[in-house]
Amino acid sequence: DIQMTQSPSSLSASVGDRVTITCRASQSISSYLNWYQHKPGKAPKFLIYAASSLQSGVPSRFSGSGSGTDFTLTISSLQPEDFATYYCQQSFSTPYTFGQGTKLEIK
Amino acid sequence: QLQLQESGPGLVKPSETLSLTCSVSGGSINSSGYYGAWVRQPPGKGLEWIGSIYYTGTTNYNPSLKSRVTISVDTSKNQFSLKLSSVTAADTAVYYCARQKVSRGWFDPWGQGTLVTVSS
């Protein structure tokens, strides 16, 4: 199985901050990397596919980059509604696997 | 707008079979290029893909659960279902259904999730 490792596991930031979350795959996954936002009690929300393509309707302050084994999710200017847990997911091969999550909290 | 909703018992006894259904509205489950998928999240842990099914009935399961999982589809009801046998406390989790893109493998949209507790 391909292991996905996110860092940091948690992050405290303020509204307006720029934040970056890193996701590393245990082997090359090309650009088969997706990002999700998850708030407690809600359905996960799909943000980015193919490492850097923004899903329709997702604010442009979200961006993704990377290929191979190293990927990043950046939020350029944090808004109050962005405080949540973020997960990366590889879709290069089955079993599809997720990172352990990065919890973004208000400072 | 496509919506998915999980339903089923919230409490299952150890060694019994967990059964959940995902009802799809706002679109057809017979969509070329998409799977129906199940993902779970144990309390305090990350997300785990369980398996996926195409509307033709073709399935793909996580090897870690394959011996206990059955996913089926009922196109007449626009639903797909999960059965997980011989459950233990380790199967306690929030279970989500989602639509999955065949070619790129992302999950969107997701259902709200349903908590299933395994306890006697």
JSON list of C-alpha atoms in Angstrom, two decimals:
[
{"chain": "A", "resi": 1, "resn": "ASP", "atom": "CA", "xyz": [0.00, 0.00, 0.00]},
{"chain": "A", "resi": 2, "resn": "ILE", "atom": "CA", "xyz": [1.09, 3.58, -0.65]},
{"chain": "A", "resi": 3, "resn": "GLN", "atom": "CA", "xyz": [1.52, 5.45, 2.63]},
{"chain": "A", "resi": 4, "resn": "MET", "atom": "CA", "xyz": [0.54, 9.12, 2.71]},
{"chain": "A", "resi": 5, "resn": "THR", "atom": "CA", "xyz": [2.14, 11.29, 5.39]},
{"chain": "A", "resi": 6, "resn": "GLN", "atom": "CA", "xyz": [0.90, 14.79, 6.12]},
{"chain": "A", "resi": 7, "resn": "SER", "atom": "CA", "xyz": [2.68, 17.50, 8.06]},
{"chain": "A", "resi": 8, "resn": "PRO", "atom": "CA", "xyz": [2.06, 19.13, 10.33]},
{"chain": "A", "resi": 9, "resn": "SER", "atom": "CA", "xyz": [-0.60, 17.08, 12.14]},
{"chain": "A", "resi": 10, "resn": "SER", "atom": "CA", "xyz": [-2.02, 20.28, 13.57]},
{"chain": "A", "resi": 11, "resn": "LEU", "atom": "CA", "xyz": [-1.53, 23.94, 12.89]},
{"chain": "A", "resi": 12, "resn": "SER", "atom": "CA", "xyz": [-2.63, 27.12, 14.64]},
{"chain": "A", "resi": 13, "resn": "ALA", "atom": "CA", "xyz": [-3.09, 30.20, 12.49]},
{"chain": "A", "resi": 14, "resn": "SER", "atom": "CA", "xyz": [-4.95, 33.48, 12.34]},
{"chain": "A", "resi": 15, "resn": "VAL", "atom": "CA", "xyz": [-7.48, 34.87, 9.88]},
{"chain": "A", "resi": 16, "resn": "GLY", "atom": "CA", "xyz": [-5.56, 36.35, 6.99]},
{"chain": "A", "resi": 17, "resn": "ASP", "atom": "CA", "xyz": [-2.52, 34.09, 7.40]},
{"chain": "A", "resi": 18, "resn": "ARG", "atom": "CA", "xyz": [-1.01, 32.11, 4.56]},
{"chain": "A", "resi": 19, "resn": "VAL", "atom": "CA", "xyz": [-0.70, 28.43, 5.44]},
{"chain": "A", "resi": 20, "resn": "THR", "atom": "CA", "xyz": [0.86, 25.45, 3.72]},
{"chain": "A", "resi": 21, "resn": "ILE", "atom": "CA", "xyz": [0.18, 21.78, 4.40]},
{"chain": "A", "resi": 22, "resn": "THR", "atom": "CA", "xyz": [2.52, 19.11, 3.07]},
{"chain": "A", "resi": 23, "resn": "CYS", "atom": "CA", "xyz": [1.67, 15.59, 1.91]},
{"chain": "A", "resi": 24, "resn": "ARG", "atom": "CA", "xyz": [4.32, 13.00, 1.08]},
{"chain": "A", "resi": 25, "resn": "ALA", "atom": "CA", "xyz": [3.74, 9.68, -0.66]},
{"chain": "A", "resi": 26, "resn": "SER", "atom": "CA", "xyz": [5.82, 6.58, 0.08]},
{"chain": "A", "resi": 27, "resn": "GLN", "atom": "CA", "xyz": [6.37, 6.12, -3.68]},
{"chain": "A", "resi": 28, "resn": "SER", "atom": "CA", "xyz": [5.78, 8.17, -6.78]},
{"chain": "A", "resi": 29, "resn": "ILE", "atom": "CA", "xyz": [2.11, 8.78, -7.53]},
{"chain": "A", "resi": 30, "resn": "SER", "atom": "CA", "xyz": [2.62, 11.16, -10.47]},
{"chain": "A", "resi": 31, "resn": "SER", "atom": "CA", "xyz": [-0.13, 13.77, -10.05]},
{"chain": "A", "resi": 32, "resn": "TYR", "atom": "CA", "xyz": [-2.79, 11.40, -8.67]},
{"chain": "A", "resi": 33, "resn": "LEU", "atom": "CA", "xyz": [-3.25, 13.45, -5.53]},
{"chain": "A", "resi": 34, "resn": "ASN", "atom": "CA", "xyz": [-6.48, 14.94, -4.21]},
{"chain": "A", "resi": 35, "resn": "TRP", "atom": "CA", "xyz": [-7.28, 17.21, -1.26]},
{"chain": "A", "resi": 36, "resn": "TYR", "atom": "CA", "xyz": [-10.36, 17.40, 0.97]},
{"chain": "A", "resi": 37, "resn": "GLN", "atom": "CA", "xyz": [-11.63, 19.68, 3.74]},
{"chain": "A", "resi": 38, "resn": "HIS", "atom": "CA", "xyz": [-13.55, 18.07, 6.60]},
{"chain": "A", "resi": 39, "resn": "LYS", "atom": "CA", "xyz": [-15.52, 19.76, 9.35]},
{"chain": "A", "resi": 40, "resn": "PRO", "atom": "CA", "xyz": [-16.99, 17.81, 12.32]},
{"chain": "A", "resi": 41, "resn": "GLY", "atom": "CA", "xyz": [-20.37, 16.30, 11.56]},
{"chain": "A", "resi": 42, "resn": "LYS", "atom": "CA", "xyz": [-20.25, 17.34, 7.92]},
{"chain": "A", "resi": 43, "resn": "ALA", "atom": "CA", "xyz": [-19.53, 15.55, 4.68]},
{"chain": "A", "resi": 44, "resn": "PRO", "atom": "CA", "xyz": [-15.94, 15.93, 3.50]},
{"chain": "A", "resi": 45, "resn": "LYS", "atom": "CA", "xyz": [-15.60, 18.59, 0.81]},
{"chain": "A", "resi": 46, "resn": "PHE", "atom": "CA", "xyz": [-13.56, 17.96, -2.32]},
{"chain": "A", "resi": 47, "resn": "LEU", "atom": "CA", "xyz": [-11.11, 20.79, -2.99]},
{"chain": "A", "resi": 48, "resn": "ILE", "atom": "CA", "xyz": [-8.35, 19.88, -5.43]},
{"chain": "A", "resi": 49, "resn": "TYR", "atom": "CA", "xyz": [-7.74, 17.07, -7.91]},
{"chain": "A", "resi": 50, "resn": "ALA", "atom": "CA", "xyz": [-4.72, 16.02, -9.94]},
{"chain": "A", "resi": 51, "resn": "ALA", "atom": "CA", "xyz": [-2.48, 17.81, -7.43]},
{"chain": "A", "resi": 52, "resn": "SER", "atom": "CA", "xyz": [-3.20, 21.32, -8.65]},
{"chain": "A", "resi": 53, "resn": "SER", "atom": "CA", "xyz": [-6.62, 21.58, -10.30]},
{"chain": "A", "resi": 54, "resn": "LEU", "atom": "CA", "xyz": [-9.24, 23.45, -8.30]},
{"chain": "A", "resi": 55, "resn": "GLN", "atom": "CA", "xyz": [-12.65, 21.81, -8.11]},
{"chain": "A", "resi": 56, "resn": "SER", "atom": "CA", "xyz": [-15.47, 23.99, -9.40]},
{"chain": "A", "resi": 57, "resn": "GLY", "atom": "CA", "xyz": [-16.83, 26.34, -6.74]},
{"chain": "A", "resi": 58, "resn": "VAL", "atom": "CA", "xyz": [-13.77, 26.17, -4.49]},
{"chain": "A", "resi": 59, "resn": "PRO", "atom": "CA", "xyz": [-12.38, 29.63, -3.63]},
{"chain": "A", "resi": 60, "resn": "SER", "atom": "CA", "xyz": [-9.23, 30.64, -5.45]},
{"chain": "A", "resi": 61, "resn": "ARG", "atom": "CA", "xyz": [-7.37, 31.18, -2.16]},
{"chain": "A", "resi": 62, "resn": "PHE", "atom": "CA", "xyz": [-6.89, 27.39, -2.18]},
{"chain": "A", "resi": 63, "resn": "SER", "atom": "CA", "xyz": [-4.11, 26.03, -4.37]},
{"chain": "A", "resi": 64, "resn": "GLY", "atom": "CA", "xyz": [-2.19, 22.82, -4.74]},
{"chain": "A", "resi": 65, "resn": "SER", "atom": "CA", "xyz": [1.15, 21.87, -6.19]},
{"chain": "A", "resi": 66, "resn": "GLY", "atom": "CA", "xyz": [3.58, 19.01, -6.53]},
{"chain": "A", "resi": 67, "resn": "SER", "atom": "CA", "xyz": [4.14, 15.76, -8.37]},
{"chain": "A", "resi": 68, "resn": "GLY", "atom": "CA", "xyz": [5.86, 12.48, -7.74]},
{"chain": "A", "resi": 69, "resn": "THR", "atom": "CA", "xyz": [6.06, 12.12, -3.97]},
{"chain": "A", "resi": 70, "resn": "ASP", "atom": "CA", "xyz": [5.81, 15.65, -2.54]},
{"chain": "A", "resi": 71, "resn": "PHE", "atom": "CA", "xyz": [2.72, 17.82, -2.58]},
{"chain": "A", "resi": 72, "resn": "THR", "atom": "CA", "xyz": [1.43, 20.95, -0.90]},
{"chain": "A", "resi": 73, "resn": "LEU", "atom": "CA", "xyz": [-1.92, 22.57, -0.21]},
{"chain": "A", "resi": 74, "resn": "THR", "atom": "CA", "xyz": [-1.76, 26.33, 0.32]},
{"chain": "A", "resi": 75, "resn": "ILE", "atom": "CA", "xyz": [-4.44, 28.67, 1.60]},
{"chain": "A", "resi": 76, "resn": "SER", "atom": "CA", "xyz": [-3.34, 32.16, 0.68]},
{"chain": "A", "resi": 77, "resn": "SER", "atom": "CA", "xyz": [-5.42, 34.15, 3.17]},
{"chain": "A", "resi": 78, "resn": "LEU", "atom": "CA", "xyz": [-7.25, 32.18, 5.83]},
{"chain": "A", "resi": 79, "resn": "GLN", "atom": "CA", "xyz": [-10.93, 32.86, 6.29]},
{"chain": "A", "resi": 80, "resn": "PRO", "atom": "CA", "xyz": [-12.97, 31.87, 9.38]},
{"chain": "A", "resi": 81, "resn": "GLU", "atom": "CA", "xyz": [-14.72, 29.10, 7.43]},
{"chain": "A", "resi": 82, "resn": "ASP", "atom": "CA", "xyz": [-11.38, 27.48, 6.53]},
{"chain": "A", "resi": 83, "resn": "PHE", "atom": "CA", "xyz": [-10.70, 26.13, 10.01]},
{"chain": "A", "resi": 84, "resn": "ALA", "atom": "CA", "xyz": [-11.14, 22.39, 9.55]},
{"chain": "A", "resi": 85, "resn": "THR", "atom": "CA", "xyz": [-9.17, 19.19, 9.04]},
{"chain": "A", "resi": 86, "resn": "TYR", "atom": "CA", "xyz": [-7.54, 18.68, 5.65]},
{"chain": "A", "resi": 87, "resn": "TYR", "atom": "CA", "xyz": [-6.76, 15.30, 4.07]},
{"chain": "A", "resi": 88, "resn": "CYS", "atom": "CA", "xyz": [-4.73, 14.30, 1.05]},
{"chain": "A", "resi": 89, "resn": "GLN", "atom": "CA", "xyz": [-5.61, 11.14, -0.88]},
{"chain": "A", "resi": 90, "resn": "GLN", "atom": "CA", "xyz": [-3.69, 9.21, -3.51]},
{"chain": "A", "resi": 91, "resn": "SER", "atom": "CA", "xyz": [-5.60, 7.72, -6.43]},
{"chain": "A", "resi": 92, "resn": "PHE", "atom": "CA", "xyz": [-2.58, 6.29, -8.26]},
{"chain": "A", "resi": 93, "resn": "SER", "atom": "CA", "xyz": [-3.25, 2.72, -7.19]},
{"chain": "A", "resi": 94, "resn": "THR", "atom": "CA", "xyz": [-5.55, 0.67, -5.01]},
{"chain": "A", "resi": 95, "resn": "PRO", "atom": "CA", "xyz": [-6.02, 0.53, -2.15]},
{"chain": "A", "resi": 96, "resn": "TYR", "atom": "CA", "xyz": [-6.69, 4.26, -2.28]},
{"chain": "A", "resi": 97, "resn": "THR", "atom": "CA", "xyz": [-5.15, 5.79, 0.82]},
{"chain": "A", "resi": 98, "resn": "PHE", "atom": "CA", "xyz": [-5.46, 9.04, 2.75]},
{"chain": "A", "resi": 99, "resn": "GLY", "atom": "CA", "xyz": [-3.07, 11.06, 4.84]},
{"chain": "A", "resi": 100, "resn": "GLN", "atom": "CA", "xyz": [-3.72, 11.12, 8.57]},
{"chain": "A", "resi": 101, "resn": "GLY", "atom": "CA", "xyz": [-5.09, 14.66, 8.39]},
{"chain": "A", "resi": 102, "resn": "THR", "atom": "CA", "xyz": [-3.96, 18.16, 9.34]},
{"chain": "A", "resi": 103, "resn": "LYS", "atom": "CA", "xyz": [-6.16, 19.99, 11.83]},
{"chain": "A", "resi": 104, "resn": "LEU", "atom": "CA", "xyz": [-6.15, 23.71, 11.20]},
{"chain": "A", "resi": 105, "resn": "GLU", "atom": "CA", "xyz": [-7.13, 25.64, 14.32]},
{"chain": "A", "resi": 106, "resn": "ILE", "atom": "CA", "xyz": [-7.66, 29.28, 15.14]},
{"chain": "A", "resi": 107, "resn": "LYS", "atom": "CA", "xyz": [-4.78, 30.93, 16.98]},
{"chain": "B", "resi": 1, "resn": "GLN", "atom": "CA", "xyz": [-27.23, 18.57, -7.63]},
{"chain": "B", "resi": 2, "resn": "LEU", "atom": "CA", "xyz": [-26.19, 15.04, -6.78]},
{"chain": "B", "resi": 3, "resn": "GLN", "atom": "CA", "xyz": [-26.75, 14.05, -3.16]},
{"chain": "B", "resi": 4, "resn": "LEU", "atom": "CA", "xyz": [-25.93, 10.86, -1.29]},
{"chain": "B", "resi": 5, "resn": "GLN", "atom": "CA", "xyz": [-27.41, 9.68, 2.00]},
{"chain": "B", "resi": 6, "resn": "GLU", "atom": "CA", "xyz": [-26.37, 6.72, 4.13]},
{"chain": "B", "resi": 7, "resn": "SER", "atom": "CA", "xyz": [-28.90, 4.69, 6.10]},
{"chain": "B", "resi": 8, "resn": "GLY", "atom": "CA", "xyz": [-28.81, 1.65, 8.34]},
{"chain": "B", "resi": 9, "resn": "PRO", "atom": "CA", "xyz": [-28.55, 0.49, 11.94]},
{"chain": "B", "resi": 10, "resn": "GLY", "atom": "CA", "xyz": [-26.38, 2.56, 14.25]},
{"chain": "B", "resi": 11, "resn": "LEU", "atom": "CA", "xyz": [-25.61, -0.37, 16.55]},
{"chain": "B", "resi": 12, "resn": "VAL", "atom": "CA", "xyz": [-24.37, -3.81, 15.52]},
{"chain": "B", "resi": 13, "resn": "LYS", "atom": "CA", "xyz": [-23.39, -6.70, 17.79]},
{"chain": "B", "resi": 14, "resn": "PRO", "atom": "CA", "xyz": [-19.90, -8.23, 17.59]},
{"chain": "B", "resi": 15, "resn": "SER", "atom": "CA", "xyz": [-19.63, -11.10, 15.07]},
{"chain": "B", "resi": 16, "resn": "GLU", "atom": "CA", "xyz": [-22.74, -9.92, 13.21]},
{"chain": "B", "resi": 17, "resn": "THR", "atom": "CA", "xyz": [-22.99, -8.24, 9.81]},
{"chain": "B", "resi": 18, "resn": "LEU", "atom": "CA", "xyz": [-23.05, -4.48, 9.34]},
{"chain": "B", "resi": 19, "resn": "SER", "atom": "CA", "xyz": [-25.41, -3.41, 6.55]},
{"chain": "B", "resi": 20, "resn": "LEU", "atom": "CA", "xyz": [-25.68, 0.09, 5.12]},
{"chain": "B", "resi": 21, "resn": "THR", "atom": "CA", "xyz": [-27.39, 1.58, 2.09]},
{"chain": "B", "resi": 22, "resn": "CYS", "atom": "CA", "xyz": [-26.48, 4.70, 0.14]},
{"chain": "B", "resi": 23, "resn": "SER", "atom": "CA", "xyz": [-29.38, 6.41, -1.62]},
{"chain": "B", "resi": 24, "resn": "VAL", "atom": "CA", "xyz": [-28.50, 8.67, -4.54]},
{"chain": "B", "resi": 25, "resn": "SER", "atom": "CA", "xyz": [-30.71, 11.60, -5.52]},
{"chain": "B", "resi": 26, "resn": "GLY", "atom": "CA", "xyz": [-30.41, 14.41, -8.04]},
{"chain": "B", "resi": 27, "resn": "GLY", "atom": "CA", "xyz": [-28.78, 12.12, -10.57]},
{"chain": "B", "resi": 28, "resn": "SER", "atom": "CA", "xyz": [-28.50, 8.56, -11.75]},
{"chain": "B", "resi": 29, "resn": "ILE", "atom": "CA", "xyz": [-26.24, 5.93, -10.32]},
{"chain": "B", "resi": 30, "resn": "ASN", "atom": "CA", "xyz": [-25.94, 4.66, -13.92]},
{"chain": "B", "resi": 31, "resn": "SER", "atom": "CA", "xyz": [-23.38, 7.31, -14.70]},
{"chain": "B", "resi": 32, "resn": "SER", "atom": "CA", "xyz": [-20.61, 6.26, -16.99]},
{"chain": "B", "resi": 33, "resn": "GLY", "atom": "CA", "xyz": [-17.26, 7.13, -15.53]},
{"chain": "B", "resi": 34, "resn": "TYR", "atom": "CA", "xyz": [-18.21, 7.02, -11.87]},
{"chain": "B", "resi": 35, "resn": "TYR", "atom": "CA", "xyz": [-18.14, 4.47, -9.08]},
{"chain": "B", "resi": 36, "resn": "GLY", "atom": "CA", "xyz": [-20.14, 4.35, -5.88]},
{"chain": "B", "resi": 37, "resn": "ALA", "atom": "CA", "xyz": [-17.71, 4.08, -2.96]},
{"chain": "B", "resi": 38, "resn": "TRP", "atom": "CA", "xyz": [-17.60, 3.49, 0.78]},
{"chain": "B", "resi": 39, "resn": "VAL", "atom": "CA", "xyz": [-15.09, 5.17, 3.10]},
{"chain": "B", "resi": 40, "resn": "ARG", "atom": "CA", "xyz": [-14.97, 4.96, 6.89]},
{"chain": "B", "resi": 41, "resn": "GLN", "atom": "CA", "xyz": [-13.41, 6.91, 9.74]},
{"chain": "B", "resi": 42, "resn": "PRO", "atom": "CA", "xyz": [-12.93, 5.27, 13.16]},
{"chain": "B", "resi": 43, "resn": "PRO", "atom": "CA", "xyz": [-13.19, 7.67, 16.11]},
{"chain": "B", "resi": 44, "resn": "GLY", "atom": "CA", "xyz": [-10.09, 9.83, 16.35]},
{"chain": "B", "resi": 45, "resn": "LYS", "atom": "CA", "xyz": [-8.52, 8.24, 13.29]},
{"chain": "B", "resi": 46, "resn": "GLY", "atom": "CA", "xyz": [-8.13, 8.94, 9.60]},
{"chain": "B", "resi": 47, "resn": "LEU", "atom": "CA", "xyz": [-10.11, 7.97, 6.53]},
{"chain": "B", "resi": 48, "resn": "GLU", "atom": "CA", "xyz": [-10.02, 4.42, 5.13]},
{"chain": "B", "resi": 49, "resn": "TRP", "atom": "CA", "xyz": [-11.30, 3.40, 1.69]},
{"chain": "B", "resi": 50, "resn": "ILE", "atom": "CA", "xyz": [-13.45, 0.27, 1.94]},
{"chain": "B", "resi": 51, "resn": "GLY", "atom": "CA", "xyz": [-14.36, -0.39, -1.66]},
{"chain": "B", "resi": 52, "resn": "SER", "atom": "CA", "xyz": [-16.06, 0.81, -4.83]},
{"chain": "B", "resi": 53, "resn": "ILE", "atom": "CA", "xyz": [-18.65, -0.47, -7.30]},
{"chain": "B", "resi": 54, "resn": "TYR", "atom": "CA", "xyz": [-19.49, 0.41, -10.89]},
{"chain": "B", "resi": 55, "resn": "TYR", "atom": "CA", "xyz": [-23.14, 0.44, -11.97]},
{"chain": "B", "resi": 56, "resn": "THR", "atom": "CA", "xyz": [-22.49, -2.77, -13.91]},
{"chain": "B", "resi": 57, "resn": "GLY", "atom": "CA", "xyz": [-21.68, -4.48, -10.62]},
{"chain": "B", "resi": 58, "resn": "THR", "atom": "CA", "xyz": [-17.90, -4.59, -11.00]},
{"chain": "B", "resi": 59, "resn": "THR", "atom": "CA", "xyz": [-16.28, -4.16, -7.59]},
{"chain": "B", "resi": 60, "resn": "ASN", "atom": "CA", "xyz": [-12.90, -3.24, -6.14]},
{"chain": "B", "resi": 61, "resn": "TYR", "atom": "CA", "xyz": [-12.19, -3.81, -2.45]},
{"chain": "B", "resi": 62, "resn": "ASN", "atom": "CA", "xyz": [-9.50, -2.81, 0.02]},
{"chain": "B", "resi": 63, "resn": "PRO", "atom": "CA", "xyz": [-7.44, -6.00, 0.53]},
{"chain": "B", "resi": 64, "resn": "SER", "atom": "CA", "xyz": [-7.42, -5.36, 4.28]},
{"chain": "B", "resi": 65, "resn": "LEU", "atom": "CA", "xyz": [-11.20, -5.85, 4.37]},
{"chain": "B", "resi": 66, "resn": "LYS", "atom": "CA", "xyz": [-11.82, -7.90, 1.24]},
{"chain": "B", "resi": 67, "resn": "SER", "atom": "CA", "xyz": [-12.61, -11.18, 3.01]},
{"chain": "B", "resi": 68, "resn": "ARG", "atom": "CA", "xyz": [-15.46, -9.52, 4.94]},
{"chain": "B", "resi": 69, "resn": "VAL", "atom": "CA", "xyz": [-16.85, -6.92, 2.50]},
{"chain": "B", "resi": 70, "resn": "THR", "atom": "CA", "xyz": [-19.59, -7.10, -0.09]},
{"chain": "B", "resi": 71, "resn": "ILE", "atom": "CA", "xyz": [-20.72, -4.03, -2.03]},
{"chain": "B", "resi": 72, "resn": "SER", "atom": "CA", "xyz": [-23.73, -4.30, -4.31]},
{"chain": "B", "resi": 73, "resn": "VAL", "atom": "CA", "xyz": [-25.76, -1.96, -6.49]},
{"chain": "B", "resi": 74, "resn": "ASP", "atom": "CA", "xyz": [-29.48, -1.69, -7.21]},
{"chain": "B", "resi": 75, "resn": "THR", "atom": "CA", "xyz": [-29.90, 0.56, -10.23]},
{"chain": "B", "resi": 76, "resn": "SER", "atom": "CA", "xyz": [-33.70, 0.34, -10.09]},
{"chain": "B", "resi": 77, "resn": "LYS", "atom": "CA", "xyz": [-33.64, 2.02, -6.68]},
{"chain": "B", "resi": 78, "resn": "ASN", "atom": "CA", "xyz": [-30.64, 4.26, -7.43]},
{"chain": "B", "resi": 79, "resn": "GLN", "atom": "CA", "xyz": [-28.83, 2.78, -4.43]},
{"chain": "B", "resi": 80, "resn": "PHE", "atom": "CA", "xyz": [-25.70, 0.89, -3.53]},
{"chain": "B", "resi": 81, "resn": "SER", "atom": "CA", "xyz": [-25.05, -1.07, -0.37]},
{"chain": "B", "resi": 82, "resn": "LEU", "atom": "CA", "xyz": [-22.31, -2.24, 1.97]},
{"chain": "B", "resi": 83, "resn": "LYS", "atom": "CA", "xyz": [-22.17, -5.43, 3.99]},
{"chain": "B", "resi": 84, "resn": "LEU", "atom": "CA", "xyz": [-19.32, -6.04, 6.42]},
{"chain": "B", "resi": 85, "resn": "SER", "atom": "CA", "xyz": [-19.36, -9.40, 8.15]},
{"chain": "B", "resi": 86, "resn": "SER", "atom": "CA", "xyz": [-17.91, -10.66, 11.45]},
{"chain": "B", "resi": 87, "resn": "VAL", "atom": "CA", "xyz": [-17.62, -7.16, 12.87]},
{"chain": "B", "resi": 88, "resn": "THR", "atom": "CA", "xyz": [-15.60, -6.29, 15.96]},
{"chain": "B", "resi": 89, "resn": "ALA", "atom": "CA", "xyz": [-15.16, -3.12, 17.99]},
{"chain": "B", "resi": 90, "resn": "ALA", "atom": "CA", "xyz": [-12.45, -2.11, 15.53]},
{"chain": "B", "resi": 91, "resn": "ASP", "atom": "CA", "xyz": [-15.18, -1.64, 12.90]},
{"chain": "B", "resi": 92, "resn": "THR", "atom": "CA", "xyz": [-16.82, 1.12, 14.94]},
{"chain": "B", "resi": 93, "resn": "ALA", "atom": "CA", "xyz": [-16.64, 4.15, 12.68]},
{"chain": "B", "resi": 94, "resn": "VAL", "atom": "CA", "xyz": [-18.46, 6.82, 10.76]},
{"chain": "B", "resi": 95, "resn": "TYR", "atom": "CA", "xyz": [-19.26, 5.27, 7.39]},
{"chain": "B", "resi": 96, "resn": "TYR", "atom": "CA", "xyz": [-19.49, 7.53, 4.35]},
{"chain": "B", "resi": 97, "resn": "CYS", "atom": "CA", "xyz": [-20.71, 6.80, 0.87]},
{"chain": "B", "resi": 98, "resn": "ALA", "atom": "CA", "xyz": [-19.40, 8.87, -2.01]},
{"chain": "B", "resi": 99, "resn": "ARG", "atom": "CA", "xyz": [-19.27, 9.05, -5.79]},
{"chain": "B", "resi": 100, "resn": "GLN", "atom": "CA", "xyz": [-15.82, 8.28, -7.14]},
{"chain": "B", "resi": 101, "resn": "LYS", "atom": "CA", "xyz": [-14.39, 9.36, -10.49]},
{"chain": "B", "resi": 102, "resn": "VAL", "atom": "CA", "xyz": [-13.19, 6.29, -12.38]},
{"chain": "B", "resi": 103, "resn": "SER", "atom": "CA", "xyz": [-10.25, 7.80, -14.23]},
{"chain": "B", "resi": 104, "resn": "ARG", "atom": "CA", "xyz": [-8.75, 9.99, -11.48]},
{"chain": "B", "resi": 105, "resn": "GLY", "atom": "CA", "xyz": [-10.12, 8.37, -8.34]},
{"chain": "B", "resi": 106, "resn": "TRP", "atom": "CA", "xyz": [-11.36, 11.37, -6.38]},
{"chain": "B", "resi": 107, "resn": "PHE", "atom": "CA", "xyz": [-14.42, 11.22, -4.14]},
{"chain": "B", "resi": 108, "resn": "ASP", "atom": "CA", "xyz": [-17.14, 13.82, -4.73]},
{"chain": "B", "resi": 109, "resn": "PRO", "atom": "CA", "xyz": [-19.73, 14.36, -3.42]},
{"chain": "B", "resi": 110, "resn": "TRP", "atom": "CA", "xyz": [-19.89, 12.57, -0.09]},
{"chain": "B", "resi": 111, "resn": "GLY", "atom": "CA", "xyz": [-22.82, 11.69, 2.12]},
{"chain": "B", "resi": 112, "resn": "GLN", "atom": "CA", "xyz": [-23.07, 13.13, 5.63]},
{"chain": "B", "resi": 113, "resn": "GLY", "atom": "CA", "xyz": [-21.90, 9.87, 7.14]},
{"chain": "B", "resi": 114, "resn": "THR", "atom": "CA", "xyz": [-23.48, 7.54, 9.66]},
{"chain": "B", "resi": 115, "resn": "LEU", "atom": "CA", "xyz": [-21.95, 6.34, 12.92]},
{"chain": "B", "resi": 116, "resn": "VAL", "atom": "CA", "xyz": [-22.00, 2.59, 13.37]},
{"chain": "B", "resi": 117, "resn": "THR", "atom": "CA", "xyz": [-21.06, 1.29, 16.81]},
{"chain": "B", "resi": 118, "resn": "VAL", "atom": "CA", "xyz": [-20.14, -2.34, 17.34]},
{"chain": "B", "resi": 119, "resn": "SER", "atom": "CA", "xyz": [-21.10, -3.34, 20.86]},
{"chain": "B", "resi": 120, "resn": "SER", "atom": "CA", "xyz": [-23.03, -6.02, 22.67]}
]
